Amino acid sequence: MNNSITNKNPKSENLNWNLIQIEMKNKLGLDIYESWLKKIDLVEEFNNYLLLSVPTRFIRDWITSRYLDQILQSVKNHKKKIIRIEFKVIEHNKNQDYNSEISKPNENKENISFIKDSYLQYNRIDPNKRFENFVTGSSNKLAYEASLKVTENVSNYNPLYIYGGVGMGKTHLLNSIGLILKKSNKVMFISAERFMYQFIKSIKANEMVKFKEYFRNTDILLIDDIQFMNGKEAMQEEFFHTFNALLDKGSQIIVSADRAPNKLSRIQERIKSRFSGGLVVDIQKPDYELRKKIVEKKTQELNNLYSDQVMISQEIKDFISSEIRTSIRELEGSINRIISFARIYNKIPNLSETKVVLKDLLNLTENKVTIDLIQTLVCKFFKISKNEMLSSRRSRYLVRPRQTAIYLTKILTSKSLPEIGREFSNRDHTTIIHSVKTIERLKEKDNEMLENINKLKNQILYNNK
Ligand code: ADP
Ligand code: MG
């Protein structure tokens, strides 16, 4: 494959299809990736178009109608001149795995041949995602406890609706519930995405009766990422009937989503209101404590997994816990990256190498810190008003807070000195340098100053009081 690309395009670099795949996975989520995009192979790269292959016509049509724009967009980001994508159906199954990053054992095990016509393959319950290895903190305790309750006393909370952002542990919890309940119940665990796929496939194959029967026979229905079940009236209709039929016969339904029921778009009102009818719990972003616990747990797990232990220093662990704030998936990903760095280079990265390795993840959180936030929090901390801070008055009780805010802006944002000057009532950039230097100096010898700076940093970065 590579040869032919080089022949066609001697000068330009080959498109890295693995990279595009990884981008698509990040952009559209693991499930869509696993269900559809993973099946795509790059056949050949031509001057201004790509030839991709997929295993069936149906997959081709599905991808074309839903994801083609986004695939093309991703491709264009790497190669502007590609303006079109063509698909070829190649009907054999290559069990290729595009995961170039470290993947956990078992993660790919469920990668069963896609075309095999069995509903069972959609019961992708991962034996590694259990209650026992779900770390709890204040942000997820409620969801955890509700999930546990469901396994003890089915249909007490029915449906149970768990929502939260990407990578917060929703699928992990659904998995945990499924693992326990499947011991003595018929459990169906499916993502909304796959539900739709199965639905449409059943219509095409004239197998609606089988479809309905299959779903309506289950004792426990776990549906992941319900936000993806949008559009398609007929399907929502079928879903609604299945949903009601199951509730009527006392089956337990557990739903996960990235948002609250009333915020779901393009889902019928009556479905939303049924979702709200049971117990609705959310998972919030992990706080510092939880992040720390998770970093500990995950490094331990990895150490138990590999005999040649990789010891990540406390400094790096603290750094990850305090800087990777968006999700638990990213925390996990960060640790994986550090470990894979350590394996490739045969050394544990130091702090600055860690920053390089995690650069893209760090950027995500950086720009949330605004000058306005810093000014607000510093004013509150020193009990002065914003007008006073931004005024030209030079009373001592105003000067230090002002310098502190300037210093924090310098170290916590990527703003340039003139930019910072502008935000502080058009002060000259030399004033900004002077403020930064003053605080740096004071911090060294004045413990109270150091403490204040740390407290403020904490408040600004983590919203901690
Ligand atoms: P979501 O479904 O909300 O997007 P996942 O359940 O897929 O998130 O979680 C992302 C990753 O983080 C998974 O590998 C999961 O095992 C892990 N994870 C999430 N929450 C926790 C937790 N509280 N304790 C341990 N691991 C967690
Ligand atoms: Mg999920």
XYZ file of C-alpha atoms and ligand atoms in Angstrom:
493
model
C 0.000 0.000 0.000
C 2.724 2.398 0.913
C 4.575 1.776 -2.295
C 1.678 2.705 -4.436
C 1.218 5.911 -2.511
C 4.821 6.839 -2.981
C 4.521 6.151 -6.662
C 1.603 8.426 -7.055
C 2.928 11.146 -4.853
C 6.650 11.113 -4.873
C 7.098 14.443 -3.161
C 4.426 14.731 -0.557
C 4.308 12.802 2.658
C 1.989 9.895 2.989
C -1.159 10.490 4.868
C -0.976 8.832 8.232
C -4.248 6.974 8.318
C -3.689 5.719 11.847
C -3.530 9.287 13.008
C -6.794 10.140 11.285
C -8.376 7.118 12.929
C -7.181 8.226 16.347
C -8.491 11.709 15.725
C -11.862 10.347 14.699
C -11.937 8.218 17.794
C -11.299 11.228 19.977
C -13.748 13.361 18.093
C -16.671 10.972 17.842
C -16.111 8.748 20.827
C -14.989 5.221 21.311
C -18.274 3.652 20.501
C -18.854 5.204 17.130
C -15.266 4.495 16.351
C -15.527 0.866 17.351
C -18.813 0.375 15.583
C -18.010 2.017 12.306
C -14.842 3.890 11.710
C -12.485 1.179 12.796
C -13.604 -0.853 9.822
C -12.239 1.627 7.357
C -8.944 0.890 5.665
C -6.916 3.192 3.506
C -6.529 1.569 0.116
C -4.797 4.243 -1.830
C -4.064 7.915 -1.805
C -4.460 9.735 -5.076
C -3.635 13.262 -5.966
C -6.772 14.861 -4.647
C -8.797 12.012 -3.304
C -8.590 8.990 -1.072
C -9.778 5.510 -1.740
C -10.958 3.843 1.436
C -12.309 0.379 1.937
C -15.084 -0.906 4.143
C -16.285 -4.465 4.656
C -19.924 -4.041 3.574
C -22.093 -1.789 1.487
C -24.239 -1.117 4.444
C -21.337 0.209 6.448
C -20.310 2.285 3.491
C -23.747 3.856 3.230
C -23.990 4.448 6.923
C -20.595 6.074 7.124
C -21.228 8.126 4.032
C -24.469 9.504 5.334
C -23.285 10.299 8.832
C -19.551 10.643 9.213
C -18.106 11.373 5.834
C -17.956 15.130 6.367
C -16.040 14.735 9.540
C -13.648 12.205 8.098
C -12.955 14.474 5.170
C -12.447 17.394 7.519
C -9.877 15.442 9.496
C -8.127 14.341 6.351
C -8.051 17.905 5.086
C -6.415 19.063 8.259
C -3.482 16.915 7.298
C -3.674 17.240 3.557
C -5.457 20.236 2.169
C -5.533 19.027 -1.391
C -7.677 15.998 -0.667
C -11.154 17.092 -1.632
C -13.028 13.859 -1.933
C -13.259 10.404 -0.458
C -14.312 7.282 -2.293
C -15.227 3.971 -0.822
C -14.646 0.523 -2.078
C -16.364 -2.446 -0.514
C -13.915 -5.203 0.241
C -15.736 -8.053 1.811
C -13.259 -9.743 3.991
C -12.475 -9.157 7.568
C -9.152 -7.905 8.541
C -8.897 -7.772 12.243
C -6.660 -4.838 12.216
C -6.121 -2.752 15.211
C -5.275 0.858 14.805
C -4.538 1.434 18.419
C -0.994 2.531 18.395
C -1.227 3.766 21.938
C -0.992 1.442 24.839
C -4.206 -0.426 25.095
C -5.318 -2.280 28.104
C -5.633 -5.998 27.910
C -9.194 -7.014 27.121
C -10.007 -3.749 25.501
C -9.780 -5.233 22.066
C -10.949 -8.674 22.932
C -14.539 -7.925 22.099
C -13.590 -6.978 18.639
C -15.669 -9.740 17.180
C -16.293 -9.993 13.496
C -18.701 -7.275 12.698
C -20.877 -8.982 10.173
C -21.675 -12.054 12.167
C -25.370 -11.851 12.598
C -25.814 -12.149 16.280
C -27.239 -9.689 18.716
C -25.094 -11.160 21.396
C -21.980 -9.551 20.110
C -23.377 -6.233 21.179
C -23.329 -7.274 24.765
C -19.946 -5.818 25.200
C -19.571 -6.100 28.915
C -15.996 -5.498 29.861
C -14.920 -7.708 32.756
C -12.368 -5.109 33.782
C -14.807 -2.365 34.566
C -16.179 -3.380 37.914
C -17.512 -1.696 41.021
C -14.384 -2.785 42.866
C -12.102 -0.731 40.686
C -14.367 2.269 40.445
C -12.781 4.947 42.599
C -15.286 7.194 44.315
C -15.178 10.798 45.405
C -17.718 13.510 45.972
C -18.291 14.008 42.247
C -19.392 10.461 41.469
C -20.483 8.974 44.766
C -24.174 9.390 44.135
C -24.045 7.740 40.742
C -21.955 4.944 42.183
C -24.326 4.313 45.048
C -27.407 4.427 42.860
C -25.790 1.918 40.514
C -24.951 -0.390 43.361
C -28.502 -0.126 44.694
C -29.879 -1.188 41.347
C -27.901 -4.403 41.504
C -29.250 -5.135 44.976
C -32.809 -4.269 44.374
C -33.793 -4.286 40.767
C -36.515 -1.887 39.638
C -36.454 0.252 42.709
C -35.090 3.106 40.670
C -36.499 2.601 37.248
C -35.175 3.801 34.939
C -31.868 4.826 36.411
C -30.476 7.665 34.345
C -26.812 8.516 34.773
C -25.388 11.525 33.041
C -22.104 13.375 32.846
C -19.421 14.547 30.456
C -17.121 12.423 28.367
C -14.779 10.118 30.212
C -16.397 10.492 33.616
C -17.120 6.825 34.248
C -20.655 6.315 32.947
C -19.815 3.321 30.808
C -17.740 1.945 33.648
C -20.751 2.060 35.943
C -23.100 0.520 33.381
C -20.571 -2.212 32.887
C -20.322 -2.840 36.610
C -24.085 -3.149 36.880
C -24.186 -5.505 33.904
C -21.456 -7.726 35.306
C -23.324 -8.339 38.521
C -26.795 -8.649 37.119
C -25.911 -10.952 34.281
C -25.185 -13.680 36.794
C -28.889 -14.276 37.225
C -30.660 -12.159 34.613
C -30.850 -11.689 30.902
C -28.844 -8.550 30.402
C -28.661 -6.466 27.281
C -25.938 -3.861 27.172
C -25.948 -1.735 24.086
C -25.036 1.753 23.061
C -27.717 3.876 21.463
C -25.513 3.982 18.406
C -25.598 0.229 18.080
C -29.253 0.090 18.890
C -29.848 2.269 15.850
C -27.558 0.207 13.726
C -29.296 -2.987 14.766
C -32.672 -1.434 14.211
C -31.937 -0.328 10.690
C -30.214 -3.542 9.843
C -33.238 -5.476 11.067
C -35.562 -3.459 8.896
C -33.400 -4.084 5.869
C -33.190 -7.774 6.590
C -36.880 -8.015 7.337
C -36.147 -9.112 10.836
C -38.091 -6.609 12.875
C -39.941 -9.323 14.724
C -36.712 -10.865 15.890
C -35.412 -7.473 16.851
C -38.420 -6.625 18.948
C -38.489 -10.002 20.573
C -34.883 -9.863 21.412
C -35.078 -6.542 23.146
C -38.358 -7.153 24.838
C -37.167 -10.404 26.320
C -34.426 -8.881 28.310
C -34.575 -8.449 32.100
C -32.047 -5.700 32.276
C -31.534 -3.174 29.518
C -28.469 -0.986 29.738
C -28.312 1.700 27.094
C -25.166 3.733 26.838
C -24.883 7.225 25.367
C -28.540 7.755 24.661
C -27.761 11.228 23.291
C -26.735 9.544 20.071
C -30.206 8.211 19.553
C -31.555 11.175 17.766
C -33.718 11.666 14.764
C -35.445 8.758 13.032
C -39.041 8.850 14.174
C -39.670 5.190 13.487
C -36.803 4.139 15.608
C -37.752 6.352 18.508
C -41.199 4.929 18.224
C -39.849 1.408 18.490
C -37.566 2.366 21.300
C -40.399 3.945 23.207
C -42.548 0.859 22.892
C -39.729 -1.407 23.940
C -38.969 0.883 26.819
C -42.557 0.874 28.036
C -42.971 -2.832 27.549
C -39.890 -3.480 29.631
C -40.905 -1.128 32.418
C -44.348 -2.692 32.469
C -42.989 -6.136 33.010
C -40.666 -4.939 35.729
C -37.409 -5.054 33.820
C -34.727 -2.692 34.963
C -33.551 -0.027 32.562
C -30.360 1.931 33.014
C -29.531 4.752 30.678
C -26.448 6.885 30.358
C -26.118 10.185 28.561
C -23.854 13.163 28.334
C -26.563 15.514 29.560
C -29.720 15.697 31.651
C -32.910 14.225 30.161
C -34.525 17.592 29.492
C -31.427 18.755 27.612
C -31.500 15.928 25.097
C -32.010 17.255 21.633
C -34.027 15.606 18.919
C -35.475 13.052 21.270
C -39.196 12.929 21.735
C -40.629 14.710 24.745
C -42.408 11.650 26.012
C -39.204 9.658 26.001
C -37.411 12.390 27.900
C -40.138 12.536 30.444
C -39.993 8.784 30.973
C -36.272 9.098 31.533
C -36.913 11.684 34.204
C -39.486 9.465 35.838
C -37.020 7.236 37.646
C -33.845 8.314 39.359
C -31.611 10.824 37.626
C -28.045 11.169 38.917
C -25.105 13.016 37.504
C -21.361 12.578 37.582
C -19.430 15.795 37.971
C -15.865 16.520 37.045
C -13.459 14.882 39.458
C -12.069 17.173 42.127
C -8.416 17.195 43.126
C -8.849 14.536 45.810
C -10.499 12.110 43.433
C -7.976 12.799 40.705
C -5.195 11.990 43.117
C -6.856 8.760 44.171
C -7.367 7.759 40.574
C -3.785 8.503 39.591
C -2.614 6.343 42.494
C -4.974 3.545 41.619
C -4.160 3.521 37.919
C -0.411 3.579 38.429
C -0.778 0.722 40.895
C -2.897 -1.234 38.448
C -0.339 -0.765 35.704
C 2.418 -1.796 38.020
C 0.578 -4.947 38.929
C -0.008 -5.648 35.286
C 3.547 -5.448 34.095
C 6.235 -7.277 35.920
C 8.927 -4.777 34.993
C 7.576 -2.013 37.121
C 7.662 1.526 35.953
C 7.801 3.840 38.904
C 6.315 7.212 38.212
C 7.692 9.783 40.621
C 5.468 11.489 43.146
C 6.201 14.792 41.462
C 4.796 13.566 38.158
C 1.794 12.022 39.848
C 1.072 15.290 41.633
C 1.523 17.173 38.421
C -0.928 14.968 36.561
C -3.446 15.093 39.398
C -3.378 18.834 39.507
C -3.128 19.622 35.803
C -5.327 17.040 34.074
C -8.721 18.148 35.197
C -11.146 17.464 32.406
C -11.950 13.800 32.796
C -10.967 10.489 34.241
C -10.333 9.140 30.785
C -7.714 11.829 30.268
C -6.128 11.073 33.597
C -5.877 7.462 32.564
C -4.605 8.419 29.136
C -1.945 10.650 30.668
C -0.621 7.863 32.816
C -0.602 5.515 29.859
C 1.386 8.003 27.888
C 3.938 8.454 30.640
C 4.329 4.709 30.907
C 4.689 4.295 27.177
C 7.266 7.072 27.140
C 9.147 5.273 29.883
C 9.090 2.061 27.887
C 10.162 3.575 24.626
C 12.986 5.685 26.029
C 13.759 3.430 28.911
C 13.534 6.230 31.429
C 10.880 7.924 33.501
C 10.152 11.343 32.055
C 11.050 14.277 34.239
C 8.669 17.173 34.727
C 9.535 19.063 31.574
C 9.389 15.897 29.473
C 6.038 15.151 31.051
C 4.818 18.541 29.937
C 5.871 17.770 26.395
C 4.286 14.326 26.429
C 1.007 15.713 27.744
C 1.082 18.986 25.876
C -2.210 18.688 24.044
C -4.046 17.696 27.194
C -2.545 20.532 29.193
C -3.556 23.103 26.632
C -7.137 22.095 26.966
C -7.315 23.279 30.522
C -4.991 26.225 30.287
C -7.212 28.612 28.426
C -9.986 28.343 30.952
C -8.068 30.672 33.229
C -9.010 34.200 32.262
C -7.625 37.489 33.497
C -11.097 38.353 34.638
C -11.270 35.255 36.809
C -7.888 36.019 38.328
C -8.818 39.620 39.076
C -12.141 38.616 40.585
C -10.652 35.991 42.858
C -7.711 38.124 43.942
C -10.017 41.058 44.769
C -12.236 38.774 46.780
C -9.279 37.298 48.586
C -7.867 40.689 49.617
C -11.300 42.218 50.098
C -10.862 45.090 47.692
C -13.068 46.090 44.798
C -12.183 45.601 41.161
C -12.318 49.361 40.646
C -9.721 49.772 43.327
C -7.517 47.101 41.828
C -7.680 48.674 38.394
C -7.332 52.248 39.654
C -4.043 54.121 39.613
C -4.047 54.603 43.367
C -0.862 53.489 44.997
C -1.916 52.847 48.592
C -0.106 49.892 50.028
C -3.263 47.840 50.586
C -3.952 48.053 46.867
C -0.477 47.710 45.462
C 0.258 44.177 46.719
C -3.041 42.681 45.581
C -2.618 44.331 42.202
C 0.911 42.992 41.868
C -0.291 39.588 42.988
C -2.997 39.527 40.326
C -0.480 40.589 37.687
C 1.957 37.931 38.816
C -0.715 35.224 38.731
C -1.820 36.311 35.274
C 1.737 36.018 34.077
C 2.249 32.515 35.411
C -1.214 31.082 34.815
C -2.045 32.374 31.370
C -0.126 32.630 28.141
C -0.791 36.368 27.849
C 2.104 38.581 26.828
C 3.318 41.439 29.016
C 1.688 44.166 26.891
C -1.554 42.189 26.863
C -1.488 41.921 30.631
C -0.706 45.628 30.849
C -3.771 46.431 28.797
C -6.020 44.372 31.055
C -4.728 46.235 34.082
C -5.887 49.698 32.986
C -3.289 50.137 30.298
C -0.266 49.835 32.496
C 3.084 49.874 30.817
C 4.770 46.516 30.296
C 7.682 47.601 32.480
C 5.236 47.990 35.351
C 4.095 44.454 34.682
C 7.670 43.145 34.786
C 8.274 45.060 37.992
C 5.163 43.537 39.620
C 6.098 40.021 38.603
C 9.647 40.435 39.905
C 8.459 41.959 43.179
C 6.133 39.081 43.926
C 8.727 36.516 42.918
C 11.160 38.108 45.333
C 8.659 38.379 48.186
C 7.545 34.823 47.699
C 11.048 33.633 48.430
C 11.357 35.233 51.829
C 7.811 35.875 52.997
C 5.966 32.753 54.032
C 2.612 34.412 54.244
C 3.022 35.685 50.721
C 3.885 32.213 49.502
C 0.888 30.763 51.231
C -1.448 33.383 49.791
C -0.131 32.776 46.307
C -0.634 29.051 46.660
C -4.145 29.449 47.987
C -5.033 31.774 45.164
C -3.489 29.524 42.562
C -5.554 26.697 43.905
C -8.739 28.753 43.768
C -8.065 29.961 40.265
C -7.091 26.600 38.841
C -9.428 24.285 40.632
C -12.217 26.493 41.822
C -11.371 25.500 45.358
C -12.431 27.750 48.150
P -17.776 7.745 30.020
O -18.590 6.558 29.653
O -18.429 8.604 31.053
O -17.338 8.551 28.851
P -15.904 5.763 30.888
O -16.760 4.962 31.804
O -15.611 5.180 29.572
O -16.464 7.230 30.735
O -14.549 6.084 31.659
C -13.388 6.464 30.994
C -12.224 5.693 31.553
O -11.970 6.096 32.887
C -12.494 4.207 31.620
O -11.305 3.511 31.342
C -12.925 3.975 33.043
O -12.609 2.674 33.482
C -12.131 5.017 33.779
N -12.859 5.526 34.934
C -13.866 6.416 34.918
N -14.303 6.692 36.165
C -13.539 5.947 36.994
C -13.487 5.800 38.410
N -14.306 6.487 39.205
N -12.571 4.952 38.919
C -11.732 4.278 38.109
N -11.722 4.383 36.773
C -12.615 5.202 36.208
Mg -19.093 5.992 27.732
